[in-house]
Amino acid sequence: MGSDIILIIVLGLLILMSAYFSATETAFSSANRIRLKSMAGAGNKRAALVLKMSDNFDRLLSTILIGNNIVNIVATSLATVLFTRHWGDMGVTLSTVVMTVLVLIFGEISPKSLAKESPEKFAMFSAPILKVIMILLTPLNWLFMKWKKLLSKLFKNKDTQSMTEEELMTIVEEAEEDGGIDEHEGELIRSAIEFNDVSVQDILTHRVDLIAIDDEMSNEEIKEVFLNNGLSRLPVYKDTIDHIIGVLHEKDFMAFLNKGGTDYHSVIQQVLFIPENMKISNLLRSLQKSKTHLAVVVDEFGGTAGIVTMEDILEELVGEIWDEHDEVVETFQKLDEVTTLVNCSADLDDLFEVLDIKQDPDSFDSTTVSGWVMEELDRLPEEGDSFAFEGYQVTVMKVDDRRVAQIKVVKEVQVSPEEE
């Protein structure tokens, strides 16, 4: 009788060890490395130990699996001895059933579920114990590491293990859902990740919207342009807008006039010329290097496509920046549940995103809403022109100098036969 009690106690300890190994496996595989690095940086030695052990995950996993299998096999053998002692041949069947249920519930499912709730906390709790077990099982680990190397040579994996941009975006979305970051912070991170993908042509101020100075203008005329437009820098051109010779700063110009100067050409500064397809990340570095805030964008024919400023780049990261001189323009103005007014200087992909249109914007030649409307109409637009697109009725509301300035987009509501 006394030996049976000892066997039962040993079985309980073995199931408890099985639970420990199962929970540890889940904790180490589910732990958030970023959170652990943060805690380790704050001086948490347990977190630093978890990270160190995770760096050699193959050895860690091998130790856990070896330990778990040893305790489960020993527990099953002892249970068989105990049950056959009391129930004879039936004891083997009873032992199998009882141990399967006990190991599944208390050795696998329950501990893994609990460890999943707070993996970092359990990993830090189990790390010192597991470190000792790893030392004890060093010979077996060495043997299995050699076996793994042999398998790696036989079955070579050509897949790269680097994190993709899509995976990083998924991590940001999960962090938002978990409440680790708010929606605004998530948007900033996504903008930073996509920063390298945006070209200058996507953010420039087009030549038709460009306010510039003819180098033949008088000082009074230039002063009037600065006062009327509230701009701090203006490109200066000779003869045509395609021949920009520099940029004039308002503060330099006003200081020049206050000193009684007459020929402002002496304070015109050199301007940076860049191609349309330059990435804005490269442009930012170029602007920093040249210590300027404005660059002229040149098209494939050498003409002026437009200008881009440091503010345009920052807006790609933080969203629209309005100052006291800007006229606040709402790009997408929702009038009711089915009607939206759209400023046609907006990007086409932004329109499709707002309206939840599944079409690929890259399948169109145009990048702006204005160009897309002209592409759909296949002619110069007039006020009142309309067309149907992907369940929406699009109507031209304003035309400015042969360009579409504003459209109204109305979602076509499907009426069921019962409602009719």
Short mmCIF file of C-alpha atoms in Angstrom, two decimals:
data_model
loop_
_atom_site.label_atom_id
_atom_site.label_comp_id
_atom_site.label_asym_id
_atom_site.label_seq_id
_atom_site.Cartn_x
_atom_site.Cartn_y
_atom_site.Cartn_z
CA MET A 1 0.00 0.00 0.00
CA GLY A 2 2.83 2.35 0.89
CA SER A 3 4.54 1.73 -2.46
CA ASP A 4 1.29 2.59 -4.30
CA ILE A 5 1.10 5.95 -2.54
CA ILE A 6 4.71 6.65 -3.50
CA LEU A 7 3.93 5.73 -7.15
CA ILE A 8 0.89 8.04 -7.18
CA ILE A 9 2.95 10.92 -5.74
CA VAL A 10 5.70 10.33 -8.33
CA LEU A 11 3.04 10.20 -11.12
CA GLY A 12 1.66 13.53 -9.92
CA LEU A 13 5.14 15.10 -9.98
CA LEU A 14 5.80 13.72 -13.46
CA ILE A 15 2.51 15.16 -14.81
CA LEU A 16 3.42 18.46 -13.13
CA MET A 17 6.80 18.39 -14.93
CA SER A 18 5.02 17.58 -18.21
CA ALA A 19 2.83 20.64 -17.62
CA TYR A 20 5.95 22.72 -16.97
CA PHE A 21 7.61 21.64 -20.24
CA SER A 22 4.42 22.19 -22.28
CA ALA A 23 3.82 25.64 -20.78
CA THR A 24 7.47 26.60 -21.28
CA GLU A 25 7.35 25.61 -24.96
CA THR A 26 4.27 27.79 -25.53
CA ALA A 27 5.69 30.68 -23.49
CA PHE A 28 8.99 30.84 -25.38
CA SER A 29 7.36 30.48 -28.81
CA SER A 30 4.65 33.08 -28.06
CA ALA A 31 6.68 35.64 -26.09
CA ASN A 32 6.88 39.14 -27.55
CA ARG A 33 10.59 39.79 -28.20
CA ILE A 34 10.06 43.55 -28.44
CA ARG A 35 8.46 43.60 -24.98
CA LEU A 36 11.24 41.39 -23.59
CA LYS A 37 13.93 43.65 -25.10
CA SER A 38 12.24 46.64 -23.49
CA MET A 39 12.24 44.93 -20.07
CA ALA A 40 15.84 43.76 -20.52
CA GLY A 41 16.85 47.31 -21.41
CA ALA A 42 15.21 48.48 -18.17
CA GLY A 43 17.48 46.10 -16.21
CA ASN A 44 15.29 42.96 -15.93
CA LYS A 45 17.82 40.08 -15.76
CA ARG A 46 15.16 37.39 -16.26
CA ALA A 47 14.04 39.02 -19.51
CA ALA A 48 17.66 39.21 -20.68
CA LEU A 49 18.08 35.49 -19.89
CA VAL A 50 14.94 34.62 -21.88
CA LEU A 51 16.26 36.55 -24.89
CA LYS A 52 19.67 34.87 -24.62
CA MET A 53 18.09 31.41 -24.49
CA SER A 54 15.73 32.25 -27.36
CA ASP A 55 18.69 33.14 -29.57
CA ASN A 56 19.58 29.43 -29.54
CA PHE A 57 16.01 28.27 -30.07
CA ASP A 58 16.95 24.89 -31.58
CA ARG A 59 18.78 23.84 -28.41
CA LEU A 60 16.00 25.29 -26.27
CA LEU A 61 13.27 23.41 -28.15
CA SER A 62 15.31 20.20 -28.14
CA THR A 63 15.69 20.40 -24.33
CA ILE A 64 11.95 20.98 -23.84
CA LEU A 65 10.92 18.12 -26.13
CA ILE A 66 13.45 15.68 -24.65
CA GLY A 67 12.39 16.55 -21.10
CA ASN A 68 8.68 16.36 -21.94
CA ASN A 69 9.02 12.98 -23.65
CA ILE A 70 11.11 11.54 -20.83
CA VAL A 71 8.62 12.49 -18.11
CA ASN A 72 5.62 11.33 -20.19
CA ILE A 73 7.22 7.93 -20.96
CA VAL A 74 8.27 7.39 -17.34
CA ALA A 75 4.80 8.44 -16.12
CA THR A 76 3.10 6.02 -18.54
CA SER A 77 5.41 3.16 -17.48
CA LEU A 78 4.80 3.74 -13.77
CA ALA A 79 1.05 4.00 -14.33
CA THR A 80 1.10 0.67 -16.20
CA VAL A 81 2.93 -0.95 -13.25
CA LEU A 82 0.41 0.51 -10.79
CA PHE A 83 -2.69 -0.49 -12.75
CA THR A 84 -1.53 -4.02 -13.64
CA ARG A 85 -0.74 -4.63 -9.98
CA HIS A 86 -4.42 -4.15 -9.10
CA TRP A 87 -6.32 -5.03 -12.30
CA GLY A 88 -4.08 -7.55 -14.04
CA ASP A 89 -4.29 -7.62 -17.83
CA MET A 90 -7.03 -4.96 -17.81
CA GLY A 91 -4.57 -2.63 -16.13
CA VAL A 92 -2.72 -1.92 -19.38
CA THR A 93 -5.89 -0.66 -21.10
CA LEU A 94 -7.01 1.30 -18.03
CA SER A 95 -3.53 2.83 -17.66
CA THR A 96 -3.52 3.95 -21.32
CA VAL A 97 -6.95 5.58 -21.05
CA VAL A 98 -6.34 7.29 -17.70
CA MET A 99 -2.85 8.57 -18.57
CA THR A 100 -4.00 9.83 -21.99
CA VAL A 101 -6.76 11.89 -20.35
CA LEU A 102 -4.50 13.16 -17.52
CA VAL A 103 -1.61 14.11 -19.82
CA LEU A 104 -3.89 15.81 -22.35
CA ILE A 105 -5.80 17.85 -19.75
CA PHE A 106 -3.14 18.57 -17.11
CA GLY A 107 0.07 18.04 -19.06
CA GLU A 108 -0.75 19.71 -22.40
CA ILE A 109 -3.98 21.68 -22.94
CA SER A 110 -4.35 23.45 -19.58
CA PRO A 111 -0.70 24.56 -19.10
CA LYS A 112 -0.39 25.72 -22.72
CA SER A 113 -3.61 27.74 -22.45
CA LEU A 114 -2.41 29.39 -19.23
CA ALA A 115 1.05 30.13 -20.65
CA LYS A 116 -0.52 31.67 -23.75
CA GLU A 117 -2.26 34.27 -21.57
CA SER A 118 1.03 35.74 -20.28
CA PRO A 119 3.94 34.17 -22.19
CA GLU A 120 6.60 36.70 -21.19
CA LYS A 121 5.84 36.28 -17.48
CA PHE A 122 5.94 32.47 -17.61
CA ALA A 123 9.07 32.44 -19.80
CA MET A 124 10.89 34.59 -17.23
CA PHE A 125 9.68 32.29 -14.42
CA SER A 126 10.82 29.09 -16.16
CA ALA A 127 14.11 30.38 -17.67
CA PRO A 128 16.42 29.67 -14.64
CA ILE A 129 15.03 26.14 -14.20
CA LEU A 130 15.25 25.42 -17.92
CA LYS A 131 18.85 26.67 -18.00
CA VAL A 132 19.82 23.98 -15.46
CA ILE A 133 17.94 21.30 -17.45
CA MET A 134 19.71 22.40 -20.65
CA ILE A 135 23.08 21.83 -18.93
CA LEU A 136 22.00 18.37 -17.68
CA LEU A 137 20.78 17.33 -21.14
CA THR A 138 23.85 18.68 -22.99
CA PRO A 139 24.95 15.24 -24.33
CA LEU A 140 21.49 14.50 -25.76
CA ASN A 141 21.21 18.03 -27.15
CA TRP A 142 24.58 17.65 -28.89
CA LEU A 143 23.40 14.42 -30.49
CA PHE A 144 20.17 15.95 -31.74
CA MET A 145 21.95 19.08 -33.03
CA LYS A 146 24.17 16.85 -35.18
CA TRP A 147 21.06 15.07 -36.43
CA LYS A 148 19.47 18.43 -37.29
CA LYS A 149 22.55 19.50 -39.27
CA LEU A 150 22.38 16.26 -41.23
CA LEU A 151 18.69 16.88 -42.02
CA SER A 152 19.47 20.47 -43.04
CA LYS A 153 22.02 19.24 -45.56
CA LEU A 154 19.61 16.63 -46.94
CA PHE A 155 16.65 19.03 -47.16
CA LYS A 156 18.01 22.47 -47.98
CA ASN A 157 15.63 25.38 -47.38
CA LYS A 158 16.05 28.19 -49.90
CA ASP A 159 13.43 30.50 -48.34
CA THR A 160 14.75 33.74 -46.84
CA GLN A 161 13.99 34.39 -43.18
CA SER A 162 14.00 38.19 -43.36
CA MET A 163 10.82 40.06 -42.39
CA THR A 164 8.83 41.47 -45.30
CA GLU A 165 7.05 44.83 -45.39
CA GLU A 166 3.68 43.01 -45.39
CA GLU A 167 4.63 41.12 -42.21
CA LEU A 168 5.70 44.37 -40.55
CA MET A 169 2.35 45.96 -41.49
CA THR A 170 0.56 42.96 -39.95
CA ILE A 171 2.52 43.46 -36.71
CA VAL A 172 1.41 47.11 -36.62
CA GLU A 173 -2.23 46.08 -37.16
CA GLU A 174 -2.02 43.51 -34.37
CA ALA A 175 -0.47 46.10 -32.04
CA GLU A 176 -3.41 48.42 -32.81
CA GLU A 177 -5.95 45.66 -32.14
CA ASP A 178 -4.23 44.73 -28.86
CA GLY A 179 -4.29 48.35 -27.73
CA GLY A 180 -0.50 48.72 -27.61
CA ILE A 181 -0.67 51.69 -29.98
CA ASP A 182 -3.58 53.89 -31.01
CA GLU A 183 -4.87 54.46 -34.56
CA HIS A 184 -2.89 57.69 -35.04
CA GLU A 185 0.38 56.06 -33.95
CA GLY A 186 -0.33 53.10 -36.23
CA GLU A 187 -0.89 55.45 -39.17
CA LEU A 188 2.42 57.20 -38.49
CA ILE A 189 4.27 53.87 -38.41
CA ARG A 190 2.61 52.71 -41.63
CA SER A 191 3.53 56.00 -43.33
CA ALA A 192 7.14 55.59 -42.22
CA ILE A 193 7.25 52.00 -43.53
CA GLU A 194 5.84 53.05 -46.90
CA PHE A 195 8.07 56.16 -47.04
CA ASN A 196 10.56 54.58 -49.47
CA ASP A 197 7.80 53.56 -51.89
CA VAL A 198 6.56 57.10 -52.65
CA SER A 199 7.99 58.98 -55.64
CA VAL A 200 8.35 62.74 -56.02
CA GLN A 201 5.71 62.77 -58.79
CA ASP A 202 3.15 61.58 -56.20
CA ILE A 203 3.54 64.64 -53.95
CA LEU A 204 4.70 67.52 -56.17
CA THR A 205 2.85 70.77 -56.79
CA HIS A 206 2.16 70.58 -60.53
CA ARG A 207 3.37 73.31 -62.87
CA VAL A 208 -0.19 74.50 -63.58
CA ASP A 209 -0.61 75.26 -59.85
CA LEU A 210 2.85 76.74 -59.53
CA ILE A 211 3.24 80.35 -58.41
CA ALA A 212 6.56 81.70 -59.67
CA ILE A 213 8.32 84.99 -60.46
CA ASP A 214 9.41 86.21 -63.87
CA ASP A 215 12.93 87.60 -63.53
CA GLU A 216 11.74 90.71 -65.42
CA MET A 217 9.26 91.62 -62.65
CA SER A 218 9.80 94.80 -60.66
CA ASN A 219 10.43 94.83 -56.91
CA GLU A 220 6.89 96.08 -56.28
CA GLU A 221 5.37 93.31 -58.39
CA ILE A 222 7.37 90.65 -56.55
CA LYS A 223 6.41 92.13 -53.19
CA GLU A 224 2.76 91.97 -54.26
CA VAL A 225 3.12 88.27 -55.19
CA PHE A 226 4.58 87.45 -51.77
CA LEU A 227 1.88 89.40 -49.91
CA ASN A 228 -1.03 87.97 -51.93
CA ASN A 229 0.01 84.32 -51.68
CA GLY A 230 1.57 84.04 -48.22
CA LEU A 231 4.49 81.97 -49.53
CA SER A 232 7.99 82.13 -48.04
CA ARG A 233 9.82 80.92 -51.19
CA LEU A 234 9.11 81.44 -54.87
CA PRO A 235 10.88 79.96 -57.92
CA VAL A 236 12.30 82.52 -60.34
CA TYR A 237 12.17 81.78 -64.08
CA LYS A 238 13.58 83.40 -67.20
CA ASP A 239 11.26 83.66 -70.24
CA THR A 240 9.25 80.47 -69.44
CA ILE A 241 8.44 78.31 -66.42
CA ASP A 242 10.59 75.58 -68.01
CA HIS A 243 13.69 77.73 -67.41
CA ILE A 244 13.86 78.20 -63.64
CA ILE A 245 17.04 79.99 -62.61
CA GLY A 246 16.73 79.95 -58.83
CA VAL A 247 14.53 80.53 -55.79
CA LEU A 248 13.81 83.78 -53.95
CA HIS A 249 13.24 83.77 -50.17
CA GLU A 250 10.79 86.30 -48.81
CA LYS A 251 12.97 87.18 -45.79
CA ASP A 252 16.02 87.72 -48.03
CA PHE A 253 13.98 89.85 -50.44
CA MET A 254 12.42 92.01 -47.70
CA ALA A 255 15.80 92.48 -45.99
CA PHE A 256 17.25 93.47 -49.38
CA LEU A 257 14.49 96.10 -49.90
CA ASN A 258 14.93 97.47 -46.35
CA LYS A 259 18.61 98.06 -47.11
CA GLY A 260 17.60 100.10 -50.19
CA GLY A 261 18.61 97.53 -52.78
CA THR A 262 17.31 97.76 -56.34
CA ASP A 263 18.44 94.62 -58.20
CA TYR A 264 17.06 91.61 -56.30
CA HIS A 265 18.92 89.12 -58.55
CA SER A 266 21.82 89.21 -56.10
CA VAL A 267 19.72 87.46 -53.42
CA ILE A 268 18.33 84.72 -55.68
CA GLN A 269 19.58 81.38 -54.38
CA GLN A 270 20.46 78.29 -56.37
CA VAL A 271 17.75 75.66 -56.65
CA LEU A 272 17.95 71.86 -56.56
CA PHE A 273 16.73 70.04 -59.70
CA ILE A 274 15.47 66.46 -59.34
CA PRO A 275 13.79 63.84 -61.60
CA GLU A 276 10.13 62.86 -61.25
CA ASN A 277 10.87 59.25 -60.31
CA MET A 278 13.16 60.05 -57.37
CA LYS A 279 12.00 58.46 -54.09
CA ILE A 280 11.11 60.98 -51.41
CA SER A 281 13.49 59.27 -48.95
CA ASN A 282 16.37 60.14 -51.31
CA LEU A 283 14.94 63.63 -51.85
CA LEU A 284 14.89 64.26 -48.10
CA ARG A 285 18.59 63.43 -47.88
CA SER A 286 19.32 65.66 -50.91
CA LEU A 287 17.45 68.61 -49.37
CA GLN A 288 19.29 68.13 -46.07
CA LYS A 289 22.65 67.95 -47.85
CA SER A 290 21.99 71.07 -49.96
CA LYS A 291 20.48 72.90 -46.96
CA THR A 292 17.38 73.92 -48.91
CA HIS A 293 13.64 73.43 -48.48
CA LEU A 294 12.53 73.45 -52.13
CA ALA A 295 13.41 71.47 -55.25
CA VAL A 296 12.29 71.79 -58.87
CA VAL A 297 10.99 68.56 -60.42
CA VAL A 298 12.09 68.02 -64.03
CA ASP A 299 10.15 65.79 -66.45
CA GLU A 300 11.63 63.41 -69.03
CA PHE A 301 11.82 66.21 -71.62
CA GLY A 302 13.78 68.56 -69.36
CA GLY A 303 10.80 70.82 -68.67
CA THR A 304 9.44 71.82 -65.28
CA ALA A 305 6.96 69.28 -63.95
CA GLY A 306 6.45 71.16 -60.69
CA ILE A 307 8.09 71.79 -57.33
CA VAL A 308 8.31 69.84 -54.10
CA THR A 309 9.05 71.19 -50.62
CA MET A 310 10.15 69.82 -47.28
CA GLU A 311 6.58 70.35 -46.06
CA ASP A 312 5.27 68.06 -48.81
CA ILE A 313 7.58 65.30 -47.58
CA LEU A 314 6.55 65.76 -43.94
CA GLU A 315 2.88 65.60 -44.94
CA GLU A 316 3.50 62.08 -46.26
CA LEU A 317 4.41 61.08 -42.71
CA VAL A 318 2.10 63.13 -40.49
CA GLY A 319 -0.77 64.04 -42.82
CA GLU A 320 -1.89 67.43 -44.11
CA ILE A 321 -0.19 70.44 -42.49
CA TRP A 322 -2.16 73.69 -42.55
CA ASP A 323 -0.61 77.02 -41.68
CA GLU A 324 -2.18 80.46 -41.25
CA HIS A 325 -1.86 81.24 -44.96
CA ASP A 326 -3.39 78.01 -46.29
CA GLU A 327 -6.95 77.76 -47.45
CA VAL A 328 -8.27 74.66 -45.72
CA VAL A 329 -9.64 72.30 -48.36
CA GLU A 330 -11.49 69.13 -47.37
CA THR A 331 -10.49 66.51 -49.92
CA PHE A 332 -13.37 64.15 -49.22
CA GLN A 333 -16.53 65.81 -47.89
CA LYS A 334 -19.27 63.34 -46.97
CA LEU A 335 -22.69 64.95 -47.48
CA ASP A 336 -24.78 61.94 -46.45
CA GLU A 337 -24.62 58.14 -46.33
CA VAL A 338 -24.33 57.76 -50.11
CA THR A 339 -22.96 61.12 -51.36
CA THR A 340 -19.38 62.42 -51.23
CA LEU A 341 -17.87 65.61 -52.67
CA VAL A 342 -14.31 65.03 -53.87
CA ASN A 343 -11.56 67.58 -54.52
CA CYS A 344 -10.04 66.32 -57.78
CA SER A 345 -6.44 67.08 -56.84
CA ALA A 346 -6.66 64.00 -54.62
CA ASP A 347 -4.76 60.82 -55.46
CA LEU A 348 -6.79 58.16 -57.24
CA ASP A 349 -5.74 55.44 -54.80
CA ASP A 350 -7.01 57.59 -51.89
CA LEU A 351 -10.40 57.92 -53.63
CA PHE A 352 -10.66 54.17 -54.16
CA GLU A 353 -9.68 53.56 -50.54
CA VAL A 354 -12.27 56.01 -49.16
CA LEU A 355 -15.06 54.59 -51.36
CA ASP A 356 -13.89 50.98 -50.83
CA ILE A 357 -13.55 50.38 -54.57
CA LYS A 358 -11.66 47.15 -55.28
CA GLN A 359 -10.22 48.30 -58.63
CA ASP A 360 -6.43 48.63 -58.84
CA PRO A 361 -5.55 52.34 -59.31
CA ASP A 362 -2.38 51.27 -61.16
CA SER A 363 -4.54 49.91 -63.98
CA PHE A 364 -5.30 53.54 -64.98
CA ASP A 365 -2.92 55.93 -66.72
CA SER A 366 -3.83 58.77 -64.34
CA THR A 367 -2.72 59.17 -60.73
CA THR A 368 -5.11 61.99 -59.75
CA VAL A 369 -8.90 62.02 -59.60
CA SER A 370 -8.99 64.82 -62.19
CA GLY A 371 -7.02 62.76 -64.70
CA TRP A 372 -9.11 59.67 -63.98
CA VAL A 373 -12.37 61.56 -64.71
CA MET A 374 -11.00 62.77 -68.05
CA GLU A 375 -9.82 59.23 -68.78
CA GLU A 376 -13.29 57.84 -68.09
CA LEU A 377 -15.05 60.56 -70.15
CA ASP A 378 -12.44 60.31 -72.92
CA ARG A 379 -12.69 64.07 -73.58
CA LEU A 380 -12.34 67.43 -71.86
CA PRO A 381 -14.95 67.52 -69.08
CA GLU A 382 -17.76 70.01 -68.63
CA GLU A 383 -19.87 70.77 -65.57
CA GLY A 384 -22.73 68.30 -65.37
CA ASP A 385 -20.95 65.44 -67.16
CA SER A 386 -21.48 62.11 -65.43
CA PHE A 387 -20.66 58.43 -65.73
CA ALA A 388 -21.20 55.20 -63.79
CA PHE A 389 -18.29 53.36 -62.16
CA GLU A 390 -18.26 50.30 -59.88
CA GLY A 391 -21.72 50.97 -58.38
CA TYR A 392 -21.22 54.76 -58.12
CA GLN A 393 -22.58 57.67 -60.19
CA VAL A 394 -19.85 60.26 -60.72
CA THR A 395 -20.87 63.83 -61.66
CA VAL A 396 -18.56 66.73 -62.55
CA MET A 397 -19.45 69.68 -60.29
CA LYS A 398 -16.67 72.22 -61.06
CA VAL A 399 -14.24 72.70 -63.93
CA ASP A 400 -11.30 75.07 -63.53
CA ASP A 401 -9.31 76.00 -66.65
CA ARG A 402 -10.12 72.72 -68.45
CA ARG A 403 -9.32 70.67 -65.34
CA VAL A 404 -11.88 68.91 -63.17
CA ALA A 405 -11.87 70.69 -59.82
CA GLN A 406 -14.66 68.86 -57.98
CA ILE A 407 -16.89 65.82 -58.49
CA LYS A 408 -19.87 64.39 -56.67
CA VAL A 409 -19.87 60.64 -56.10
CA VAL A 410 -23.20 58.97 -55.29
CA LYS A 411 -23.43 55.32 -54.36
CA GLU A 412 -26.17 53.54 -56.28
CA VAL A 413 -28.50 51.94 -53.74
CA GLN A 414 -29.83 48.53 -54.71
CA VAL A 415 -33.61 48.29 -54.21
CA SER A 416 -35.04 44.84 -53.44
CA PRO A 417 -38.24 43.67 -55.22
CA GLU A 418 -40.13 43.75 -51.88
CA GLU A 419 -39.25 47.45 -51.39
CA GLU A 420 -40.43 48.22 -54.93
#
